[in-house]
Short mmCIF file of N, CA and C and ligand atoms in Angstrom, two decimals:
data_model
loop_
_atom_site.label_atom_id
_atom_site.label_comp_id
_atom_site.label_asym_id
_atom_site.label_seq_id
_atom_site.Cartn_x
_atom_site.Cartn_y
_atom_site.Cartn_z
N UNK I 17 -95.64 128.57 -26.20
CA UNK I 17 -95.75 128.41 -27.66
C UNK I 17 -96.67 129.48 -28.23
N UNK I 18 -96.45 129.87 -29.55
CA UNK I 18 -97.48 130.75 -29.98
C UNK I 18 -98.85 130.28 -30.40
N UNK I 19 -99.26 130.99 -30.48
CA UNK I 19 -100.76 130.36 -30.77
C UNK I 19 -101.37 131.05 -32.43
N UNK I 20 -101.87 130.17 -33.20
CA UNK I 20 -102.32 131.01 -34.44
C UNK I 20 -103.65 132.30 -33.82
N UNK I 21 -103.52 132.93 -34.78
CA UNK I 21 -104.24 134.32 -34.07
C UNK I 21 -105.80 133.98 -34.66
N UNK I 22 -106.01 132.92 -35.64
CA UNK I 22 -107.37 132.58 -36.02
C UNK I 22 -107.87 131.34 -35.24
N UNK I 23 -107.55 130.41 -34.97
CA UNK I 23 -107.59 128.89 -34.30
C UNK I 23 -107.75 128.95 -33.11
N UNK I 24 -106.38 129.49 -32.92
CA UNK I 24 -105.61 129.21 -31.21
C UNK I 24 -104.89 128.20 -31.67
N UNK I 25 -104.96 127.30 -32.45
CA UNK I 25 -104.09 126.59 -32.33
C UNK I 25 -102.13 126.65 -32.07
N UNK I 26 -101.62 125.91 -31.08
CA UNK I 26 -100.14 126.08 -31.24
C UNK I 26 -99.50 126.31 -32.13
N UNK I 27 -98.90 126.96 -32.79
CA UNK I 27 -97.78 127.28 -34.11
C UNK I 27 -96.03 126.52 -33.68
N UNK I 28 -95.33 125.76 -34.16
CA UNK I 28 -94.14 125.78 -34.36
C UNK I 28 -93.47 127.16 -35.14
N UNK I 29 -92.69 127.63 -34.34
CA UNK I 29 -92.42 128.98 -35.07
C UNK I 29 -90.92 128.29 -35.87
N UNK I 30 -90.53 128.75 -36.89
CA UNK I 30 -89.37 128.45 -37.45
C UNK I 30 -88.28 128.91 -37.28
N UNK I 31 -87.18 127.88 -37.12
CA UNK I 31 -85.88 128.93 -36.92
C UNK I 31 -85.51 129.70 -37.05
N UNK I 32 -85.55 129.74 -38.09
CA UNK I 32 -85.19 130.97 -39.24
C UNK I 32 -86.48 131.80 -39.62
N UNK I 33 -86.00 133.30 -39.94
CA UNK I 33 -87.18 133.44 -40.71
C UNK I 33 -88.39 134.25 -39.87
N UNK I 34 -88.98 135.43 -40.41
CA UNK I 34 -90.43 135.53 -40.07
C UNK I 34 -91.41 134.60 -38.84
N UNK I 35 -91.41 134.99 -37.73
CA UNK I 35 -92.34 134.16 -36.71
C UNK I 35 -93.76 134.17 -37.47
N UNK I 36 -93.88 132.94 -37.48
CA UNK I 36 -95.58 132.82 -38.09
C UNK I 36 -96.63 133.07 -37.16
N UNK I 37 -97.76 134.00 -37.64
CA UNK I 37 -98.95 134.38 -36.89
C UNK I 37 -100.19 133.19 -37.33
N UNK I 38 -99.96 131.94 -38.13
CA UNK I 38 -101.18 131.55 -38.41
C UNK I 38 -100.97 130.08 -38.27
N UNK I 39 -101.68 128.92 -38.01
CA UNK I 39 -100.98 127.45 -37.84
C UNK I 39 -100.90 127.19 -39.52
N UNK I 40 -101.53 127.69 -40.47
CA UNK I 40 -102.02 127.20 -41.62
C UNK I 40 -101.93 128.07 -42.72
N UNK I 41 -102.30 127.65 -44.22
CA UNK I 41 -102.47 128.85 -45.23
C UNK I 41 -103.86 128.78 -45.02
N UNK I 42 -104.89 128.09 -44.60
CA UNK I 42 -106.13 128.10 -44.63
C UNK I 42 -106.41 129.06 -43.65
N UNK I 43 -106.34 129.06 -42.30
CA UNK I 43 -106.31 130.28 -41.69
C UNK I 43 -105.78 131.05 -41.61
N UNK I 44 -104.06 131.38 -42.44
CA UNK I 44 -104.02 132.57 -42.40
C UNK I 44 -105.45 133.34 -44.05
N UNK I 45 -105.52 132.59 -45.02
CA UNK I 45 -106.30 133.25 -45.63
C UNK I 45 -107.94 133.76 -45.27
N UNK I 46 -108.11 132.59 -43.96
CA UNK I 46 -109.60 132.93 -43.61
C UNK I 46 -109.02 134.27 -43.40
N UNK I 47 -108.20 134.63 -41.67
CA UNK I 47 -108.19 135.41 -41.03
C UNK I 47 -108.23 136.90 -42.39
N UNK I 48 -107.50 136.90 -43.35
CA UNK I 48 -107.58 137.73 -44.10
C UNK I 48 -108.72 138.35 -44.65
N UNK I 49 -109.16 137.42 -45.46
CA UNK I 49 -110.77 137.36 -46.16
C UNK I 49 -111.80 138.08 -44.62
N UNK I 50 -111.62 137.86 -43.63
CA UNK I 50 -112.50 138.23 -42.80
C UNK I 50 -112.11 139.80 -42.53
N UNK I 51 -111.08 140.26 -42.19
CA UNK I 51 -110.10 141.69 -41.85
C UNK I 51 -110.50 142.32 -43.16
N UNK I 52 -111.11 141.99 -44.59
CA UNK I 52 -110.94 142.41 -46.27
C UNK I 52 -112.94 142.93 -45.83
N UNK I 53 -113.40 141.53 -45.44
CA UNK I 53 -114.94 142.15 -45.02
C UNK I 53 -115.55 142.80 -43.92
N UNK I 54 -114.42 143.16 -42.68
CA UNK I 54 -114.73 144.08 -41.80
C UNK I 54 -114.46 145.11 -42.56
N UNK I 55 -113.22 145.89 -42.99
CA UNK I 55 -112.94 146.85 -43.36
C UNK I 55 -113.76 147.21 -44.42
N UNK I 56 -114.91 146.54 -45.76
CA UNK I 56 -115.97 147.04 -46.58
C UNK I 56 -116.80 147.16 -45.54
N UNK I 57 -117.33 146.38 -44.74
CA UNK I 57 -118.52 146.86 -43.76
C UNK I 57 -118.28 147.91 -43.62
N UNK I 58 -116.80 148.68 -42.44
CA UNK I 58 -116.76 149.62 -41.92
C UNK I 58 -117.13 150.62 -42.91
N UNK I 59 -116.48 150.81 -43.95
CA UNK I 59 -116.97 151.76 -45.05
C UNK I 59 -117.84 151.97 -45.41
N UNK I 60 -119.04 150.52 -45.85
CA UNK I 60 -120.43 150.78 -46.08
C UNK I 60 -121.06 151.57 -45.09
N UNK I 61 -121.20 150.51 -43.62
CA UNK I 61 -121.89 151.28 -42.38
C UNK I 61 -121.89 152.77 -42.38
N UNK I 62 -120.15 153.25 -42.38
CA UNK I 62 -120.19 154.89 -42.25
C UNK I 62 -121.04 155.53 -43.25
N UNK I 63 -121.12 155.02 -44.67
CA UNK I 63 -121.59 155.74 -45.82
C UNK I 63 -123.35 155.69 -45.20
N UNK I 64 -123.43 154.93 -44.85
CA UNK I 64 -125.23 154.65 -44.94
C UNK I 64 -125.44 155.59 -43.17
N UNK I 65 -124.50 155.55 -42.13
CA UNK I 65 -124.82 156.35 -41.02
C UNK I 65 -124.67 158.05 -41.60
N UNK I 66 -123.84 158.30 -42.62
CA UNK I 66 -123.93 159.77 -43.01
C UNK I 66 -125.32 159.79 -44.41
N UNK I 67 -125.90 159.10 -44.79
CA UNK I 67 -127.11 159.15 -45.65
C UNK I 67 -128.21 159.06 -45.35
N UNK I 68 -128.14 158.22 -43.55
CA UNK I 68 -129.32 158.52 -43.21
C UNK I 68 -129.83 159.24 -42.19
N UNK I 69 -130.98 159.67 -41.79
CA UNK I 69 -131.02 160.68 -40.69
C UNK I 69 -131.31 159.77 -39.43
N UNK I 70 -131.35 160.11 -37.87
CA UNK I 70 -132.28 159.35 -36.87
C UNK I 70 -133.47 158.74 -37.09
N UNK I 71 -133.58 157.92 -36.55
CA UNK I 71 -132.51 157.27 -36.00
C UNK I 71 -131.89 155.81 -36.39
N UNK I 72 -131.62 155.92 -37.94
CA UNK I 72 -131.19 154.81 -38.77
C UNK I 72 -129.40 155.59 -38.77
N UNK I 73 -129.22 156.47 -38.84
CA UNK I 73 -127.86 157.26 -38.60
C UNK I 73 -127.29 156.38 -36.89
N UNK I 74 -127.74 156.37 -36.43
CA UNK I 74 -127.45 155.66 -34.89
C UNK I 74 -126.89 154.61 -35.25
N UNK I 75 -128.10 153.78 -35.74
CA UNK I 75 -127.77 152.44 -35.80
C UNK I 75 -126.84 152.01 -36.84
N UNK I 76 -126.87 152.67 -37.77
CA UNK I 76 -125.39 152.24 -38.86
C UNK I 76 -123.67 152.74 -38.11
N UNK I 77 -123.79 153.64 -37.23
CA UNK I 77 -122.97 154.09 -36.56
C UNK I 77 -122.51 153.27 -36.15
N UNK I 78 -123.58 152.34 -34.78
CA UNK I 78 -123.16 151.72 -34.06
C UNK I 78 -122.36 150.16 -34.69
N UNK I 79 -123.04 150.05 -35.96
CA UNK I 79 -123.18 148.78 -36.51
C UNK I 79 -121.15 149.00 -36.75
N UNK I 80 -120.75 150.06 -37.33
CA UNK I 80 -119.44 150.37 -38.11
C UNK I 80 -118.55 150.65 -37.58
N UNK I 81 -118.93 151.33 -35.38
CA UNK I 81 -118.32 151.14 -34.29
C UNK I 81 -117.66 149.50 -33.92
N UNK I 82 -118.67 148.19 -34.01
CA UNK I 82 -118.82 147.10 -33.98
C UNK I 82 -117.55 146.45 -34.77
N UNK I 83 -117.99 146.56 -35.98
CA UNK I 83 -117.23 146.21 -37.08
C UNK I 83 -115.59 146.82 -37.11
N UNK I 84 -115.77 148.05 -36.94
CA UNK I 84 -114.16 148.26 -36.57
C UNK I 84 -113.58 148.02 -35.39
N UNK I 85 -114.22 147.99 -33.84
CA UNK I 85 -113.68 146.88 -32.85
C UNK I 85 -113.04 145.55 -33.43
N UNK I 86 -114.44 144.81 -34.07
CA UNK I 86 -113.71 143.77 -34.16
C UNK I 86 -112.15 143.22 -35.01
N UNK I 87 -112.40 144.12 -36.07
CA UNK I 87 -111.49 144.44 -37.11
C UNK I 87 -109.85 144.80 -36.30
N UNK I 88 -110.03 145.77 -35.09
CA UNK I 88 -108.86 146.36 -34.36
C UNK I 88 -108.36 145.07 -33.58
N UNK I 89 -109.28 144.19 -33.31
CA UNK I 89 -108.78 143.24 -32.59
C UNK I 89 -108.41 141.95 -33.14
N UNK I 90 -108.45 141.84 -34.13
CA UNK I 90 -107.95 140.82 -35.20
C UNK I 90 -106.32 141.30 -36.07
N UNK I 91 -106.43 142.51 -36.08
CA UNK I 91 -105.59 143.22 -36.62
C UNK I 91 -104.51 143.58 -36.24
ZN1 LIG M 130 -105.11 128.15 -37.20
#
């Protein structure tokens, strides 16, 4: 069975139609809302790793490395 990609929970996929990735509209909108605030992080992080010098440049790097992992793996 499939599993929703936010839960885990099992999905009934429908006969017809689009295979559903989410058990719910509630998680598919979390999962969204969350993929909407990785992708501003990623943007902020980069802006603030190119504004600042070492070694605050590192750490916003790493922070926007983070953030887009997780983002790739939700995605
Ligand atoms: Zn779910």
């Amino acid at each position: 069975m499939a599993q929703c990609q936010r839960c885990g929970e099992g999905i009934v996929q429908p006969v017809t139609g689009r295979p559903r990735r989410f058990c719910s509209d509630r998680c598919r909108r979390a999962h969204h809302q969350r993929a909407k605030t990785l992708r501003r992080q990623v943007d902020r992080f980069l802006d603030l790793a190119a504004a600042n010098a070492e070694p605050y440049s590192s750490y916003w790097a790493s922070l926007a490395a983070d953030a887009q992992a997780e983002l790739s793996k939700i995605t």
